[in-house]
Amino acid sequence: MLWAVDDMIAAIGARPIGNMPEGVDGISIDTRTLQPGDAFFAIKGDRFDGHDFMTFAMKAGATLAVVSEDKLVALGSVHIPLLVVRDVMEAMRMLARAARKRSLANIVAITGSVGKTTTKEMMRTVLGASGLVHASTASFNNHWGVPLSLARMPINAEFAVFEIGMNHPDEIRPLVKLVSPHIAMVTNIAPAHLGNFKSLAAIARAKAEIFEGVTKKGDAIINRDSRYFGQLSKAATAAGVKKIYSFGKRSKSDFRLLSLKTNRYGSNVHASIGGTDVHFELKAPGEHLVYNALAVLGAAKLAGAELDKGIEALANVMPGEGRGKQHKIEFRDGEITVIDESYNANPVSVKAALGVLASVKPKGKGRRVAILGDMLELGRNSAKLHRELAETIMECKTDVVLLAGPEIEPLADELVRPFFGGHYENAEELLKALKRKLLPGDVILVKASNGMKFATIVDGLRELQPAAAVQ
């Protein structure tokens, strides 16, 4: 039982209607994923109102529903217990506060321009080797995802990890104050959502809001190799954080990379974690993931987890769908390899992904093929930042480049044929062209912002033959 109903009623100030169950097993805001025994919160979002899906919630097995007072008259046909409140979203936040208040878990909050979800999943795995860990699902890092994730935290969790994102200033501040972490981590600062900010320094200021919610004796972890380390560490100090730790290659890093050997499948790493000499393996390629692992191991040590067990668990970390997962696909008399980076893109993550592409050697007459789409939300800097990818493309031994989307079109002007394979209107048109150009042995990177729907390109390639993950 996740919540006793009496505790829920007290936490959210609800008026109960109907025969209440003793408790609920989970919290849901989506009838498509609702499980029997869940409490359904009928949140009104930008596009949908949860009150319109009450019938689906009942059919899915909701134990009770949290509904708005002003919608009650329209819910006459609902035959499950109801908790009536003034504002369902505010009730979720109130339950989140109650979850945090009752918890004895060591809590880590993560933000950064690139790799938040991957770092969170790495953190979940490492901490999970030492005890029961709760972490937010998928990329639940916004104004509804964070309270929902917090409300779902079991009372017996020993560790918890929350990802906190933002598109504008003042978005992280209220969320981190809900989470109240013992450790706040900023992975990096990069030109993501730059269209909503005047500069990278402004992005750093917004990310630094995460320090404002840290507990009284809590810690901050910051990338020492970042040009914004000084700005972020000053912000942490101003927010009252007493202990600031760093990770990176530089000699003063508390969690320091000493040496690194990479291959197409991952990395072997020698590092110092708070003065402890360690070696560990990552089964996912990319130096950016090694940096994340340093921060994760450092946070695990600060959280009181067993470092040896965490290092052993790192070997089980695999890249997720759209976040670097590799697939082998039978094609003609050979196979092609697809590197699925379709979930999101900004200049830093695209360059990192191109580095991964460079590390994978094609077979036979195969080529390194970069399928790139728009990096969205870059504002007036968009054309410049897209054009600047050309240099990295050349450096990373890329043989063929295909592009799609209006924002990335300036990059086409920087590329020459036959190296440049064409610019297309959208993912669908690019996929048609790509299928005509494929050769056995090709290694194909698929990378764009999520709004470009490049996951359909990966799906289209995987349909050529049943696919199996490389790792």
Short mmCIF file of C-alpha atoms in Angstrom, two decimals:
data_model
loop_
_atom_site.label_atom_id
_atom_site.label_comp_id
_atom_site.label_asym_id
_atom_site.label_seq_id
_atom_site.Cartn_x
_atom_site.Cartn_y
_atom_site.Cartn_z
CA MET A 1 0.00 0.00 0.00
CA LEU A 2 1.51 3.30 -1.13
CA TRP A 3 -0.88 5.55 0.78
CA ALA A 4 -3.46 4.95 3.50
CA VAL A 5 -6.57 6.82 2.37
CA ASP A 6 -6.92 8.57 5.73
CA ASP A 7 -3.40 9.94 5.28
CA MET A 8 -4.23 11.09 1.74
CA ILE A 9 -7.37 12.87 2.95
CA ALA A 10 -5.39 14.66 5.66
CA ALA A 11 -2.58 15.58 3.27
CA ILE A 12 -4.72 17.10 0.53
CA GLY A 13 -7.63 18.41 2.61
CA ALA A 14 -10.17 16.39 0.62
CA ARG A 15 -13.87 15.80 1.19
CA PRO A 16 -14.52 12.05 0.82
CA ILE A 17 -17.59 10.73 -1.01
CA GLY A 18 -18.43 7.02 -1.06
CA ASN A 19 -17.12 3.92 0.69
CA MET A 20 -13.41 4.54 1.01
CA PRO A 21 -10.86 1.74 0.62
CA GLU A 22 -8.16 1.32 3.25
CA GLY A 23 -5.48 2.53 0.87
CA VAL A 24 -4.18 2.88 -2.68
CA ASP A 25 -1.33 1.07 -4.39
CA GLY A 26 -0.27 3.84 -6.73
CA ILE A 27 -0.95 7.31 -8.13
CA SER A 28 -1.96 7.91 -11.76
CA ILE A 29 -2.89 10.85 -13.96
CA ASP A 30 -3.16 8.81 -17.20
CA THR A 31 -5.85 6.16 -17.73
CA ARG A 32 -3.71 4.50 -20.41
CA THR A 33 -1.13 3.44 -17.83
CA LEU A 34 -3.37 3.28 -14.75
CA GLN A 35 -3.10 0.02 -12.80
CA PRO A 36 -5.80 -1.64 -10.67
CA GLY A 37 -5.58 -0.22 -7.16
CA ASP A 38 -4.33 3.21 -8.25
CA ALA A 39 -5.79 6.55 -7.22
CA PHE A 40 -6.64 8.60 -10.31
CA PHE A 41 -5.96 12.34 -10.09
CA ALA A 42 -8.21 14.07 -12.66
CA ILE A 43 -5.76 16.83 -13.56
CA LYS A 44 -6.74 19.48 -16.10
CA GLY A 45 -3.85 19.96 -18.51
CA ASP A 46 -3.23 22.16 -21.54
CA ARG A 47 -4.97 19.75 -23.93
CA PHE A 48 -6.99 17.32 -21.82
CA ASP A 49 -9.08 17.37 -18.67
CA GLY A 50 -8.80 14.24 -16.55
CA HIS A 51 -12.45 14.57 -15.53
CA ASP A 52 -13.40 13.62 -19.10
CA PHE A 53 -11.69 10.24 -18.64
CA MET A 54 -13.37 9.08 -15.44
CA THR A 55 -15.15 6.18 -17.19
CA PHE A 56 -11.81 4.93 -18.48
CA ALA A 57 -10.33 5.24 -14.98
CA MET A 58 -13.13 3.11 -13.55
CA LYS A 59 -12.72 0.44 -16.26
CA ALA A 60 -8.95 0.37 -15.65
CA GLY A 61 -9.53 -0.44 -11.98
CA ALA A 62 -8.99 2.86 -10.17
CA THR A 63 -9.61 2.46 -6.44
CA LEU A 64 -10.69 6.08 -6.09
CA ALA A 65 -10.45 9.39 -7.92
CA VAL A 66 -9.38 12.85 -6.82
CA VAL A 67 -11.68 15.36 -8.51
CA SER A 68 -12.43 19.08 -8.54
CA GLU A 69 -15.38 20.48 -6.61
CA ASP A 70 -16.60 22.44 -9.63
CA LYS A 71 -16.74 19.25 -11.77
CA LEU A 72 -18.67 17.19 -9.25
CA VAL A 73 -22.16 17.74 -10.71
CA ALA A 74 -21.03 16.33 -14.07
CA LEU A 75 -19.74 13.13 -12.45
CA GLY A 76 -23.10 11.66 -11.49
CA SER A 77 -22.43 8.42 -13.38
CA VAL A 78 -19.12 7.77 -11.61
CA HIS A 79 -19.38 4.82 -9.23
CA ILE A 80 -16.05 4.82 -7.43
CA PRO A 81 -15.11 6.66 -4.22
CA LEU A 82 -14.16 10.30 -4.74
CA LEU A 83 -11.87 12.69 -2.90
CA VAL A 84 -13.17 16.16 -3.69
CA VAL A 85 -10.76 19.13 -3.66
CA ARG A 86 -10.73 22.71 -4.95
CA ASP A 87 -7.77 22.17 -7.32
CA VAL A 88 -6.58 18.68 -8.35
CA MET A 89 -3.09 19.83 -9.39
CA GLU A 90 -2.61 21.61 -6.09
CA ALA A 91 -3.80 18.46 -4.32
CA MET A 92 -1.05 16.54 -6.13
CA ARG A 93 1.51 19.07 -4.91
CA MET A 94 0.15 18.76 -1.36
CA LEU A 95 0.47 14.97 -1.50
CA ALA A 96 4.02 15.40 -2.83
CA ARG A 97 4.88 17.58 0.18
CA ALA A 98 3.44 14.94 2.50
CA ALA A 99 5.49 12.24 0.76
CA ARG A 100 8.65 14.27 1.24
CA LYS A 101 7.84 15.02 4.88
CA ARG A 102 7.32 11.37 5.81
CA SER A 103 10.37 10.08 3.90
CA LEU A 104 13.72 9.12 5.45
CA ALA A 105 15.32 8.55 2.04
CA ASN A 106 18.57 10.16 0.92
CA ILE A 107 17.40 12.26 -2.02
CA VAL A 108 19.31 13.34 -5.14
CA ALA A 109 18.01 15.97 -7.59
CA ILE A 110 19.53 16.24 -11.08
CA THR A 111 19.39 18.98 -13.67
CA GLY A 112 21.51 19.97 -16.66
CA SER A 113 21.19 20.82 -20.32
CA VAL A 114 22.08 17.34 -21.58
CA GLY A 115 21.65 13.82 -20.27
CA LYS A 116 19.38 14.33 -17.26
CA THR A 117 17.32 11.21 -17.83
CA THR A 118 20.34 9.02 -18.63
CA THR A 119 22.11 10.27 -15.50
CA LYS A 120 18.98 9.68 -13.41
CA GLU A 121 18.74 6.09 -14.67
CA MET A 122 22.44 5.55 -13.96
CA MET A 123 21.89 6.95 -10.47
CA ARG A 124 18.89 4.64 -9.96
CA THR A 125 21.02 1.60 -10.86
CA VAL A 126 23.99 2.55 -8.71
CA LEU A 127 21.93 3.39 -5.61
CA GLY A 128 19.74 0.34 -6.16
CA ALA A 129 22.72 -1.87 -5.43
CA SER A 130 22.71 -0.57 -1.83
CA GLY A 131 19.01 -0.37 -1.00
CA LEU A 132 15.47 0.37 -2.11
CA VAL A 133 15.54 3.29 -4.54
CA HIS A 134 12.69 5.36 -5.95
CA ALA A 135 13.18 7.40 -9.12
CA SER A 136 10.95 9.36 -11.45
CA THR A 137 9.59 7.52 -14.49
CA ALA A 138 10.84 8.41 -17.97
CA SER A 139 11.39 12.19 -18.26
CA PHE A 140 8.89 13.24 -15.59
CA ASN A 141 10.80 16.44 -14.85
CA ASN A 142 8.28 19.28 -15.20
CA HIS A 143 5.53 21.02 -13.19
CA TRP A 144 3.34 17.90 -13.06
CA GLY A 145 5.99 15.17 -13.47
CA VAL A 146 8.01 16.11 -10.39
CA PRO A 147 5.03 16.30 -7.96
CA LEU A 148 3.65 13.05 -9.40
CA SER A 149 6.99 11.28 -8.97
CA LEU A 150 7.33 12.60 -5.43
CA ALA A 151 3.78 11.54 -4.50
CA ARG A 152 4.64 8.03 -5.72
CA MET A 153 7.65 7.71 -3.39
CA PRO A 154 7.20 4.74 -1.01
CA ILE A 155 7.61 5.45 2.68
CA ASN A 156 10.31 2.75 2.95
CA ALA A 157 12.54 4.06 0.13
CA GLU A 158 16.16 4.37 1.26
CA PHE A 159 17.21 6.50 -1.71
CA ALA A 160 15.32 8.65 -4.22
CA VAL A 161 16.35 10.34 -7.47
CA PHE A 162 14.46 13.16 -9.19
CA GLU A 163 15.13 14.76 -12.54
CA ILE A 164 14.22 18.45 -12.78
CA GLY A 165 14.03 20.23 -16.13
CA MET A 166 13.14 23.68 -17.37
CA ASN A 167 12.45 25.71 -20.50
CA HIS A 168 12.31 29.12 -18.79
CA PRO A 169 13.63 30.86 -15.67
CA ASP A 170 11.81 30.22 -12.38
CA GLU A 171 10.66 26.71 -13.34
CA ILE A 172 13.19 24.72 -11.31
CA ARG A 173 12.79 26.76 -8.10
CA PRO A 174 9.30 25.60 -7.01
CA LEU A 175 10.02 22.00 -8.02
CA VAL A 176 13.27 21.65 -6.12
CA LYS A 177 11.64 23.17 -3.04
CA LEU A 178 9.10 20.35 -3.22
CA VAL A 179 11.83 17.71 -3.57
CA SER A 180 14.14 19.26 -0.94
CA PRO A 181 17.14 17.12 -1.95
CA HIS A 182 20.15 16.26 0.15
CA ILE A 183 22.28 16.39 -3.00
CA ALA A 184 21.74 18.68 -6.01
CA MET A 185 23.62 17.93 -9.23
CA VAL A 186 24.12 20.07 -12.35
CA THR A 187 25.55 17.86 -15.11
CA ASN A 188 26.36 20.56 -17.69
CA ILE A 189 25.35 23.85 -19.31
CA ALA A 190 24.67 23.80 -23.06
CA PRO A 191 22.61 25.77 -25.62
CA ALA A 192 19.39 23.83 -25.08
CA HIS A 193 16.24 26.01 -25.09
CA LEU A 194 18.52 28.94 -25.94
CA GLY A 195 15.61 30.56 -27.75
CA ASN A 196 14.09 31.29 -24.33
CA PHE A 197 17.28 32.80 -22.87
CA LYS A 198 19.59 35.66 -23.74
CA SER A 199 22.79 33.65 -23.18
CA LEU A 200 24.33 30.48 -21.82
CA ALA A 201 25.05 32.37 -18.61
CA ALA A 202 21.30 32.95 -18.29
CA ILE A 203 20.74 29.20 -18.71
CA ALA A 204 23.30 28.59 -15.96
CA ARG A 205 21.42 31.02 -13.68
CA ALA A 206 18.20 29.11 -14.27
CA LYS A 207 19.87 25.74 -13.63
CA ALA A 208 21.38 27.12 -10.42
CA GLU A 209 17.87 27.43 -8.99
CA ILE A 210 18.27 23.76 -8.05
CA PHE A 211 20.55 24.76 -5.15
CA GLU A 212 17.76 26.80 -3.52
CA GLY A 213 15.95 23.68 -2.35
CA VAL A 214 18.90 21.76 -0.91
CA THR A 215 18.51 20.68 2.73
CA LYS A 216 20.39 22.59 5.42
CA LYS A 217 23.35 20.19 5.49
CA GLY A 218 23.06 19.16 1.85
CA ASP A 219 25.65 19.09 -0.94
CA ALA A 220 26.07 20.38 -4.49
CA ILE A 221 27.82 18.54 -7.34
CA ILE A 222 29.00 20.61 -10.33
CA ASN A 223 31.01 19.91 -13.49
CA ARG A 224 34.44 21.47 -12.83
CA ASP A 225 35.39 21.32 -16.51
CA SER A 226 32.47 23.58 -17.41
CA ARG A 227 33.19 27.25 -18.07
CA TYR A 228 30.23 27.94 -15.77
CA PHE A 229 31.66 26.12 -12.76
CA GLY A 230 32.51 29.39 -11.02
CA GLN A 231 29.09 30.89 -11.64
CA LEU A 232 27.31 27.76 -10.44
CA SER A 233 29.46 27.30 -7.35
CA LYS A 234 28.87 30.95 -6.34
CA ALA A 235 25.14 30.43 -6.81
CA ALA A 236 25.26 27.31 -4.64
CA THR A 237 27.07 29.20 -1.90
CA ALA A 238 24.60 32.08 -2.11
CA ALA A 239 21.76 29.57 -1.73
CA GLY A 240 23.30 28.36 1.53
CA VAL A 241 24.90 25.11 0.33
CA LYS A 242 27.89 24.51 2.59
CA LYS A 243 29.68 21.72 0.69
CA ILE A 244 30.34 21.93 -3.04
CA TYR A 245 31.86 18.97 -4.86
CA SER A 246 33.03 18.78 -8.46
CA PHE A 247 33.61 16.18 -11.17
CA GLY A 248 35.69 16.19 -14.34
CA LYS A 249 39.26 15.86 -15.61
CA ARG A 250 40.77 18.82 -13.79
CA SER A 251 43.12 18.12 -10.92
CA LYS A 252 40.93 19.80 -8.30
CA SER A 253 37.91 17.64 -9.18
CA ASP A 254 36.63 15.64 -6.21
CA PHE A 255 35.37 12.93 -8.56
CA ARG A 256 38.14 12.87 -11.15
CA LEU A 257 38.70 11.05 -14.43
CA LEU A 258 42.27 9.71 -14.46
CA SER A 259 42.30 7.65 -17.66
CA LEU A 260 39.86 6.36 -20.24
CA LYS A 261 39.84 3.60 -22.88
CA THR A 262 36.90 3.57 -25.29
CA ASN A 263 35.54 1.26 -27.96
CA ARG A 264 32.30 0.92 -29.94
CA TYR A 265 30.62 -0.83 -27.05
CA GLY A 266 31.60 1.40 -24.16
CA SER A 267 34.40 2.58 -21.90
CA ASN A 268 36.88 1.33 -19.32
CA VAL A 269 37.49 4.05 -16.76
CA HIS A 270 40.08 4.75 -14.08
CA ALA A 271 38.95 7.46 -11.67
CA SER A 272 39.29 8.88 -8.19
CA ILE A 273 36.00 9.18 -6.30
CA GLY A 274 36.56 11.34 -3.24
CA GLY A 275 40.08 10.00 -2.90
CA THR A 276 39.14 6.37 -3.55
CA ASP A 277 40.89 4.88 -6.59
CA VAL A 278 38.36 2.98 -8.74
CA HIS A 279 38.08 1.20 -12.08
CA PHE A 280 34.73 0.68 -13.76
CA GLU A 281 33.16 -0.32 -17.05
CA LEU A 282 30.34 1.31 -19.01
CA LYS A 283 28.54 -0.71 -21.67
CA ALA A 284 27.53 2.41 -23.54
CA PRO A 285 29.90 4.48 -25.71
CA GLY A 286 30.61 8.17 -25.30
CA GLU A 287 32.89 10.26 -23.09
CA HIS A 288 29.88 12.34 -21.99
CA LEU A 289 28.50 9.25 -20.25
CA VAL A 290 31.79 8.79 -18.42
CA TYR A 291 31.42 12.31 -16.99
CA ASN A 292 27.90 11.48 -15.87
CA ALA A 293 29.17 8.30 -14.21
CA LEU A 294 31.76 10.28 -12.21
CA ALA A 295 29.01 12.52 -10.86
CA VAL A 296 26.77 9.54 -10.13
CA LEU A 297 29.42 7.64 -8.20
CA GLY A 298 30.29 10.80 -6.28
CA ALA A 299 26.64 11.36 -5.38
CA ALA A 300 26.28 7.71 -4.36
CA LYS A 301 29.23 8.03 -2.00
CA LEU A 302 27.80 11.22 -0.48
CA ALA A 303 24.41 9.53 -0.09
CA GLY A 304 25.95 6.73 1.95
CA ALA A 305 25.67 3.99 -0.68
CA GLU A 306 28.29 1.26 -0.97
CA LEU A 307 30.73 2.41 -3.66
CA ASP A 308 31.96 -1.08 -4.58
CA LYS A 309 28.43 -2.32 -5.21
CA GLY A 310 27.62 0.81 -7.20
CA ILE A 311 30.66 0.35 -9.44
CA GLU A 312 29.67 -3.27 -10.09
CA ALA A 313 26.12 -2.15 -10.93
CA LEU A 314 27.38 0.41 -13.49
CA ALA A 315 28.31 -2.46 -15.78
CA ASN A 316 24.57 -3.20 -16.09
CA VAL A 317 23.63 0.29 -17.28
CA MET A 318 22.36 0.22 -20.86
CA PRO A 319 21.37 3.17 -23.06
CA GLY A 320 17.62 3.60 -23.42
CA GLU A 321 15.41 3.93 -26.48
CA GLY A 322 16.20 7.17 -28.25
CA ARG A 323 19.20 7.78 -26.00
CA GLY A 324 22.03 5.91 -27.68
CA LYS A 325 20.70 2.36 -27.87
CA GLN A 326 22.31 0.47 -30.74
CA HIS A 327 20.51 -2.04 -32.94
CA LYS A 328 21.86 -4.59 -35.42
CA ILE A 329 19.52 -5.11 -38.36
CA GLU A 330 19.90 -7.81 -41.00
CA PHE A 331 20.16 -6.22 -44.44
CA ARG A 332 20.74 -8.05 -47.70
CA ASP A 333 23.80 -10.26 -47.18
CA GLY A 334 25.02 -8.39 -44.13
CA GLU A 335 23.75 -6.06 -41.45
CA ILE A 336 23.46 -2.42 -40.60
CA THR A 337 23.93 -0.83 -37.17
CA VAL A 338 21.55 1.90 -36.02
CA ILE A 339 22.50 4.25 -33.17
CA ASP A 340 19.18 5.54 -31.87
CA GLU A 341 19.63 9.09 -30.54
CA SER A 342 16.19 10.20 -31.68
CA TYR A 343 14.83 11.43 -28.35
CA ASN A 344 16.39 14.90 -28.27
CA ALA A 345 19.16 17.11 -29.62
CA ASN A 346 21.15 20.25 -28.92
CA PRO A 347 24.61 21.27 -30.15
CA VAL A 348 26.47 19.51 -27.32
CA SER A 349 24.54 16.25 -27.53
CA VAL A 350 24.77 16.13 -31.35
CA LYS A 351 28.54 16.53 -31.22
CA ALA A 352 28.77 13.82 -28.57
CA ALA A 353 26.63 11.50 -30.70
CA LEU A 354 28.83 12.15 -33.74
CA GLY A 355 31.79 11.12 -31.58
CA VAL A 356 30.05 7.83 -30.83
CA LEU A 357 29.43 7.33 -34.56
CA ALA A 358 33.14 7.85 -35.18
CA SER A 359 33.97 5.11 -32.68
CA VAL A 360 31.99 2.45 -34.56
CA LYS A 361 33.81 0.93 -37.54
CA PRO A 362 31.59 -0.01 -40.50
CA LYS A 363 31.86 -3.51 -41.94
CA GLY A 364 32.88 -4.26 -45.51
CA LYS A 365 31.90 -1.45 -47.83
CA GLY A 366 29.70 0.12 -45.20
CA ARG A 367 29.84 3.81 -44.26
CA ARG A 368 29.29 6.07 -41.28
CA VAL A 369 25.95 7.75 -42.01
CA ALA A 370 24.68 10.71 -39.98
CA ILE A 371 20.91 11.30 -40.12
CA LEU A 372 20.38 14.69 -38.51
CA GLY A 373 17.30 16.80 -37.92
CA ASP A 374 16.39 20.13 -36.39
CA MET A 375 17.71 21.11 -32.98
CA LEU A 376 14.67 23.00 -31.74
CA GLU A 377 14.25 25.97 -29.37
CA LEU A 378 17.55 27.66 -30.28
CA GLY A 379 15.92 30.98 -31.21
CA ARG A 380 17.96 33.54 -33.12
CA ASN A 381 21.08 31.41 -32.69
CA SER A 382 19.59 28.49 -34.61
CA ALA A 383 21.17 29.00 -38.04
CA LYS A 384 24.63 29.65 -36.57
CA LEU A 385 24.54 26.65 -34.23
CA HIS A 386 23.33 24.31 -36.98
CA ARG A 387 26.06 25.50 -39.36
CA GLU A 388 28.73 24.93 -36.71
CA LEU A 389 27.98 21.20 -36.72
CA ALA A 390 29.81 20.92 -40.05
CA GLU A 391 33.25 21.00 -38.43
CA THR A 392 32.43 18.16 -36.03
CA ILE A 393 30.87 16.13 -38.85
CA MET A 394 34.14 16.35 -40.77
CA GLU A 395 36.29 15.58 -37.73
CA CYS A 396 34.27 12.48 -36.85
CA LYS A 397 34.99 10.59 -40.09
CA THR A 398 31.37 10.82 -41.27
CA ASP A 399 30.94 9.46 -44.82
CA VAL A 400 27.36 10.48 -45.62
CA VAL A 401 25.01 13.09 -44.11
CA LEU A 402 21.26 13.33 -44.67
CA LEU A 403 19.27 16.18 -43.14
CA ALA A 404 15.60 16.94 -42.48
CA GLY A 405 13.74 19.99 -41.20
CA PRO A 406 13.75 23.74 -41.80
CA GLU A 407 16.01 24.70 -38.88
CA ILE A 408 18.91 22.49 -40.00
CA GLU A 409 18.86 23.66 -43.62
CA PRO A 410 21.73 26.18 -43.10
CA LEU A 411 23.99 23.19 -42.36
CA ALA A 412 23.33 21.93 -45.89
CA ASP A 413 25.17 24.99 -47.24
CA GLU A 414 28.30 23.91 -45.35
CA LEU A 415 28.36 20.36 -46.79
CA VAL A 416 29.42 19.20 -50.26
CA ARG A 417 28.33 16.32 -52.48
CA PRO A 418 28.73 13.35 -52.70
CA PHE A 419 29.42 13.48 -48.94
CA PHE A 420 26.13 15.37 -48.52
CA GLY A 421 23.22 13.06 -49.28
CA GLY A 422 20.44 15.62 -49.36
CA HIS A 423 18.07 17.76 -47.34
CA TYR A 424 14.45 16.64 -46.87
CA GLU A 425 11.29 18.22 -45.58
CA ASN A 426 10.60 15.76 -42.76
CA ALA A 427 11.46 12.37 -41.23
CA GLU A 428 9.13 10.48 -43.57
CA GLU A 429 10.75 11.84 -46.73
CA LEU A 430 14.24 11.29 -45.34
CA LEU A 431 13.46 7.65 -44.49
CA LYS A 432 12.33 6.97 -48.06
CA ALA A 433 15.60 8.39 -49.41
CA LEU A 434 17.70 6.58 -46.81
CA LYS A 435 16.26 3.17 -47.69
CA ARG A 436 17.36 3.71 -51.30
CA LYS A 437 20.90 4.60 -50.23
CA LEU A 438 21.58 1.86 -47.64
CA LEU A 439 24.54 -0.48 -48.00
CA PRO A 440 25.31 -3.60 -45.94
CA GLY A 441 27.77 -2.68 -43.21
CA ASP A 442 26.48 0.87 -42.76
CA VAL A 443 26.52 2.43 -39.29
CA ILE A 444 23.69 4.95 -39.02
CA LEU A 445 23.30 7.66 -36.39
CA VAL A 446 19.76 9.04 -36.03
CA LYS A 447 19.69 12.31 -34.06
CA ALA A 448 17.20 15.20 -33.78
CA SER A 449 14.96 16.98 -31.32
CA ASN A 450 12.00 14.88 -30.25
CA GLY A 451 9.57 17.13 -32.09
CA MET A 452 11.08 16.00 -35.40
CA LYS A 453 9.73 12.45 -34.81
CA PHE A 454 12.97 10.79 -35.88
CA ALA A 455 11.99 7.74 -33.84
CA THR A 456 9.91 6.85 -36.91
CA ILE A 457 13.15 6.59 -38.89
CA VAL A 458 14.55 4.12 -36.37
CA ASP A 459 11.29 2.16 -36.46
CA GLY A 460 11.35 2.13 -40.26
CA LEU A 461 14.88 0.74 -40.33
CA ARG A 462 14.12 -1.87 -37.68
CA GLU A 463 11.20 -3.10 -39.79
CA LEU A 464 13.66 -4.19 -42.49
CA GLN A 465 14.36 -7.27 -40.37
CA PRO A 466 13.68 -8.22 -36.72
CA ALA A 467 16.19 -6.16 -34.71
CA ALA A 468 18.30 -7.06 -31.71
CA ALA A 469 20.11 -4.66 -29.41
CA VAL A 470 23.88 -4.68 -29.84
CA GLN A 471 24.63 -4.52 -26.13
#
